[in-house]
Amino acid sequence: MTQAEPETETIPRPSSPNRAVPLLFSATLFVGSALLFAVQPMFAKMVLPTLGGTPATWITCMLFFQAALLAGYAYAHWSTRRLQSRRQAALHVALLVVPVVSLPIAVPEDSGTPAERPLWWLLSVLVVGVGLPFLAVATTAPLLQRWFAGTDHPRARDPYFLYRASNVGSVLALLSYPALVEPRLRLGLQGRVWAVGYSVLVVLVLLCAVALWRSTGRAVHGGPHEQLSEDPAEGPGGPASGRPTPRRRLRWVAWSFLPSSLMLGVTTYITTDVAAVPLLWVLPLALYLLTFVVAFSRSALPWFGLTAILQPLALLQLVFLVVLGVTEPVGLLLALNLVVLFLSGLVCHGQLARDRPHARHLTEFYLWVAVGGVLGGVFNALLAPVVFDSVAEYPLALVLACLLRPAATGGAHSANGDGSPDGRWASRVDALDFGFPLVLGASALAALWLASAAGASEVAARAAVFGAALLACLVASGRRVRLGLGVAAVILVATLPVGQRYSTTLFRERTFFGVVQVVDDRSAGLHRLVHGNTTHGAQSTDPARRREPLTYFSRSGPIGQALTELPGGEARSRVAVVGLGAGSLACYGGTGQHWTFYEIDPTVARVAGDTRLFTFLRDCPPVTEVVLGDARLSLTREPQRRFQILVVDAFNSDAIPVHLLTREALALYMDKLTDDGVLAVHITNRYLDLRPVLADLAHDAGLTALVRDDSDVSAPERAAGKSASVWVVAARRPVHLGRLVDDRRWQPLGPSPKPSVWTDDFSNIVSVFD
């Protein structure tokens, strides 16, 4: 049985093309993409406080948005292939109207709390809160390009120029959110403004549908019989010839998977050590999208070879710092991570752009690109936290970036007929490609062992060995398999305990909230609790010092002095601590006191209670209770005026949970403190100066606040386990701070010249970079 041919409508071609048509489609794609990427940081910030400000919040949101984008592209591909163009356009306009009932966007009021499954809770909230409008907007880019390809405009043969307009809108929306939108509009108003923008998009899409319906000069129909001409030789800069093959589709997926995974890996890195805020979310994502803009521009072709040359130079420098565990200077590391992301994204997306098919296969092309992006999100957000006990997906992505390099940077299109941008994509792999990493890894292991046996400096030995190994990889960079496996060998050797004489990892586990590990530091005689790259507590292995608080909590430090000298002393019956760590602060309590620790990460609670690792909770005098969950949510359930002291010491690695330093958070703390109660806040940070934030909050609330900066720690004190720290104490009246008011080490914390009070709707992380 044969199918009936779809109706064909032929109208005489006009004498000149309508220049307004591409402008209309470009504007519509610009608005749609701007909405698509403005809503991502907006909604992520809405749910961030409920999840303790963990960086994984954004990574999980990105997974959802990528999956929704894939669903939108699948709908676009299905509908354009199965429906006649006019009917498909009418259907899509109708579907765009449906999400209006769910606007404005907001977190559902009955969403509950994350409890023990934060990832699945967050995904469910995303589906209910933003899923429908996001999905509707996500279909816009491939559909409109396909519609434009069905018009009679001369540029309809290669509609990929619209993809650049789409990505420009995405980049501008992302960059404008932290710079313009977030500082000026409260979240509720942002949701209403977005709803207005969505209405504008519906109107623009309707106008594009009208332009399609009125199109002249070619058959306007869709479905499997649509007759879009396919030039077998578009020439340099145009679509590649040939039908998509399984092998070609696999390349599309690989080239889109890697930049997605790299982008999420870079995001995890910078938000773990600085702060989980929209500014640091959007930088990697904006660069990721910018690589699409550059790669799909016609002027990108001459620069592709240079990019392929620069990429391994930057990537190998980054690998060198990663295997050495370098964490400072943060500015240099941040820049290098972003440069590697940009160059690797250009290499992969450049190959995608050169291998893009004819417009007939446009929606299928975008579908496979979306599949690769989603797989990158699934790998980073779902698989990696379960499979790895460290952030291993990032080094693996760096290895894959080497393996996915072009085998050559020659002509624009394949000579082998399958659409490959490189005729030598399947270039022969010889035995040396596998022998090189084996020899390299064995040599590095032997060199490290010999250096350790000779008593050489561990840091110097590792730097010399890995530096030489990576130089050998650079020499081999012309062979992508040899380069990738060589880098993999270096990273593998770096994870082995060869040559590490002074420390052993006793425990390591990865959770939604990050990587928690306990390190036996034999050189200092300490067990250290490490979250990310930051020590969050330590205990001496000397039985005589087991009840001595160390690091930021030393008795000679600010919090030690405050808990010792504040009025009340042993009469304080109840103390609350936000952030458990190793449980060090419990040793400032007395017999008969009740200390409540609020901890969001169950793994941290388990580690602090494991007497093989830490014994503070068991050995120290007060009765201790650990309450699991976000501190703000848990504190709301406590009675008013319950605690005499409330200590806030909650960090993810070195990043601050911003929602714990807002006007609303401070009001909650003071509501739970007695009239003479004292709030103590730990604000030590390698990258941010949080004193102005606390000063403005205290002034806004009418509190007296003091700060002690104990950064000058002597060598003997460091050897004994003390760390530099900065603490703020605040109370309703100066008398409640006792002798600290007259102590010159404690300075009054007055308001800044231009006060800027952080709220749940507003925070300006740029203003406090140190």
Short mmCIF file of C-alpha atoms in Angstrom, two decimals, residues 226-412:
data_model
loop_
_atom_site.label_atom_id
_atom_site.label_comp_id
_atom_site.label_asym_id
_atom_site.label_seq_id
_atom_site.Cartn_x
_atom_site.Cartn_y
_atom_site.Cartn_z
CA GLU A 226 8.89 16.75 1.94
CA GLN A 227 10.95 17.81 -1.03
CA LEU A 228 13.73 19.99 0.30
CA SER A 229 16.49 20.01 -2.26
CA GLU A 230 19.76 18.59 -1.08
CA ASP A 231 22.85 19.86 -2.80
CA PRO A 232 25.47 17.12 -2.66
CA ALA A 233 28.28 19.63 -2.63
CA GLU A 234 27.54 22.73 -0.59
CA GLY A 235 31.14 23.84 -0.51
CA PRO A 236 33.29 25.14 2.34
CA GLY A 237 31.31 26.54 5.24
CA GLY A 238 28.07 24.88 4.17
CA PRO A 239 26.39 21.69 5.33
CA ALA A 240 28.21 18.41 4.80
CA SER A 241 26.89 16.05 2.18
CA GLY A 242 25.54 12.56 2.72
CA ARG A 243 22.79 11.06 4.79
CA PRO A 244 23.33 10.54 8.53
CA THR A 245 24.80 7.11 9.22
CA PRO A 246 25.03 5.33 12.62
CA ARG A 247 28.73 6.12 12.76
CA ARG A 248 28.13 9.77 11.96
CA ARG A 249 25.40 10.04 14.60
CA LEU A 250 27.76 8.53 17.16
CA ARG A 251 30.30 11.26 16.36
CA TRP A 252 27.64 13.93 16.87
CA VAL A 253 26.81 12.46 20.28
CA ALA A 254 30.49 12.25 21.31
CA TRP A 255 31.27 15.81 20.19
CA SER A 256 28.31 17.16 22.18
CA PHE A 257 28.84 14.89 25.22
CA LEU A 258 32.34 16.11 26.02
CA PRO A 259 31.73 19.90 26.21
CA SER A 260 28.63 19.24 28.33
CA SER A 261 30.57 17.10 30.81
CA LEU A 262 33.49 19.54 30.87
CA MET A 263 31.16 22.48 31.48
CA LEU A 264 29.56 20.73 34.46
CA GLY A 265 32.97 19.68 35.79
CA VAL A 266 34.30 23.24 35.69
CA THR A 267 31.10 24.48 37.36
CA THR A 268 31.50 21.97 40.20
CA TYR A 269 35.09 23.06 40.69
CA ILE A 270 34.50 26.81 40.95
CA THR A 271 31.24 26.64 42.93
CA THR A 272 32.69 24.16 45.43
CA ASP A 273 35.53 26.47 46.38
CA VAL A 274 33.91 29.92 46.02
CA ALA A 275 30.12 29.99 46.26
CA ALA A 276 27.05 28.36 44.71
CA VAL A 277 25.64 31.53 43.15
CA PRO A 278 24.25 32.40 39.69
CA LEU A 279 27.35 34.39 38.67
CA LEU A 280 29.59 31.34 38.95
CA TRP A 281 26.94 29.08 37.44
CA VAL A 282 26.59 31.10 34.26
CA LEU A 283 30.26 31.71 33.41
CA PRO A 284 30.99 28.12 32.27
CA LEU A 285 27.56 27.77 30.67
CA ALA A 286 27.97 31.06 28.78
CA LEU A 287 31.38 29.99 27.47
CA TYR A 288 29.91 26.63 26.50
CA LEU A 289 27.21 28.37 24.47
CA LEU A 290 29.70 30.85 23.04
CA THR A 291 31.62 27.96 21.49
CA PHE A 292 28.44 27.11 19.55
CA VAL A 293 28.19 30.72 18.36
CA VAL A 294 31.79 30.77 17.16
CA ALA A 295 31.81 27.25 15.72
CA PHE A 296 28.66 27.77 13.64
CA SER A 297 29.79 31.11 12.23
CA ARG A 298 31.23 31.09 8.71
CA SER A 299 34.34 32.94 9.85
CA ALA A 300 35.24 30.13 12.30
CA LEU A 301 36.56 27.76 9.65
CA PRO A 302 40.01 29.38 9.12
CA TRP A 303 40.60 29.44 12.89
CA PHE A 304 39.75 25.80 13.54
CA GLY A 305 43.32 24.59 12.97
CA LEU A 306 44.77 27.15 15.39
CA THR A 307 42.25 26.14 18.06
CA ALA A 308 43.23 22.48 17.64
CA ILE A 309 46.87 23.46 18.19
CA LEU A 310 46.26 25.61 21.28
CA GLN A 311 43.92 23.16 23.02
CA PRO A 312 46.52 20.53 24.10
CA LEU A 313 48.88 23.27 25.32
CA ALA A 314 46.28 24.62 27.76
CA LEU A 315 44.86 21.21 28.61
CA LEU A 316 48.20 19.68 29.61
CA GLN A 317 48.93 22.67 31.87
CA LEU A 318 45.61 22.09 33.59
CA VAL A 319 46.27 18.37 33.98
CA PHE A 320 49.63 19.21 35.57
CA LEU A 321 47.93 21.37 38.22
CA VAL A 322 45.17 18.81 38.77
CA VAL A 323 47.53 15.88 39.41
CA LEU A 324 49.57 18.02 41.83
CA GLY A 325 46.42 19.04 43.72
CA VAL A 326 47.14 22.76 43.31
CA THR A 327 44.31 24.96 44.69
CA GLU A 328 45.84 28.44 44.56
CA PRO A 329 45.97 31.07 43.14
CA VAL A 330 42.28 30.71 42.46
CA GLY A 331 42.24 33.40 39.75
CA LEU A 332 44.80 31.56 37.64
CA LEU A 333 43.08 28.20 38.15
CA LEU A 334 39.68 29.63 37.32
CA ALA A 335 41.00 31.24 34.14
CA LEU A 336 42.83 28.08 33.04
CA ASN A 337 39.77 25.90 33.63
CA LEU A 338 37.61 28.24 31.59
CA VAL A 339 40.20 28.46 28.78
CA VAL A 340 40.37 24.66 28.53
CA LEU A 341 36.58 24.47 28.50
CA PHE A 342 36.39 27.09 25.74
CA LEU A 343 39.09 25.57 23.54
CA SER A 344 37.84 22.01 23.98
CA GLY A 345 34.31 23.16 23.29
CA LEU A 346 35.47 24.90 20.12
CA VAL A 347 37.31 21.78 18.94
CA CYS A 348 34.26 19.56 19.47
CA HIS A 349 31.61 22.00 18.32
CA GLY A 350 33.80 23.04 15.41
CA GLN A 351 33.76 19.44 14.22
CA LEU A 352 30.00 19.37 14.77
CA ALA A 353 29.55 22.51 12.67
CA ARG A 354 31.70 21.16 9.84
CA ASP A 355 29.78 17.89 9.89
CA ARG A 356 26.28 19.41 10.07
CA PRO A 357 23.91 17.82 7.56
CA HIS A 358 21.65 19.41 5.01
CA ALA A 359 18.54 21.19 6.28
CA ARG A 360 16.49 18.09 5.44
CA HIS A 361 18.13 16.38 8.44
CA LEU A 362 18.28 19.48 10.65
CA THR A 363 15.93 18.36 13.43
CA GLU A 364 17.60 14.95 13.60
CA PHE A 365 21.00 16.65 13.90
CA TYR A 366 19.85 18.78 16.82
CA LEU A 367 18.22 15.74 18.42
CA TRP A 368 21.52 13.85 18.49
CA VAL A 369 23.35 16.94 19.73
CA ALA A 370 20.83 17.14 22.58
CA VAL A 371 21.32 13.44 23.31
CA GLY A 372 25.04 14.04 23.78
CA GLY A 373 24.37 16.99 26.07
CA VAL A 374 21.98 14.97 28.22
CA LEU A 375 24.42 12.07 28.45
CA GLY A 376 27.03 14.52 29.73
CA GLY A 377 24.59 15.67 32.40
CA VAL A 378 23.61 12.11 33.32
CA PHE A 379 27.26 11.14 33.63
CA ASN A 380 28.17 14.07 35.88
CA ALA A 381 24.99 14.35 37.97
CA LEU A 382 23.77 10.76 38.29
CA LEU A 383 26.49 8.23 37.48
CA ALA A 384 29.67 9.90 38.75
CA PRO A 385 28.48 10.47 42.36
CA VAL A 386 27.52 6.79 42.56
CA VAL A 387 30.47 5.24 40.73
CA PHE A 388 33.31 7.47 42.03
CA ASP A 389 34.26 8.51 45.56
CA SER A 390 35.98 11.61 44.19
CA VAL A 391 35.32 14.11 41.39
CA ALA A 392 36.87 11.72 38.86
CA GLU A 393 34.58 12.69 36.01
CA TYR A 394 36.51 15.90 35.41
CA PRO A 395 39.91 14.25 34.75
CA LEU A 396 38.14 11.64 32.64
CA ALA A 397 36.60 14.42 30.55
CA LEU A 398 40.07 15.88 30.03
CA VAL A 399 41.25 12.51 28.73
CA LEU A 400 38.26 12.32 26.41
CA ALA A 401 39.03 15.85 25.17
CA CYS A 402 42.35 14.48 23.91
CA LEU A 403 40.76 11.43 22.29
CA LEU A 404 38.14 13.50 20.45
CA ARG A 405 40.61 15.84 18.82
CA PRO A 406 40.57 15.87 15.01
CA ALA A 407 43.02 13.47 13.42
CA ALA A 408 43.90 16.26 10.99
CA THR A 409 42.80 19.82 10.40
CA GLY A 410 42.50 19.67 6.70
CA GLY A 411 39.53 20.31 4.43
CA ALA A 412 36.12 21.34 5.47
#
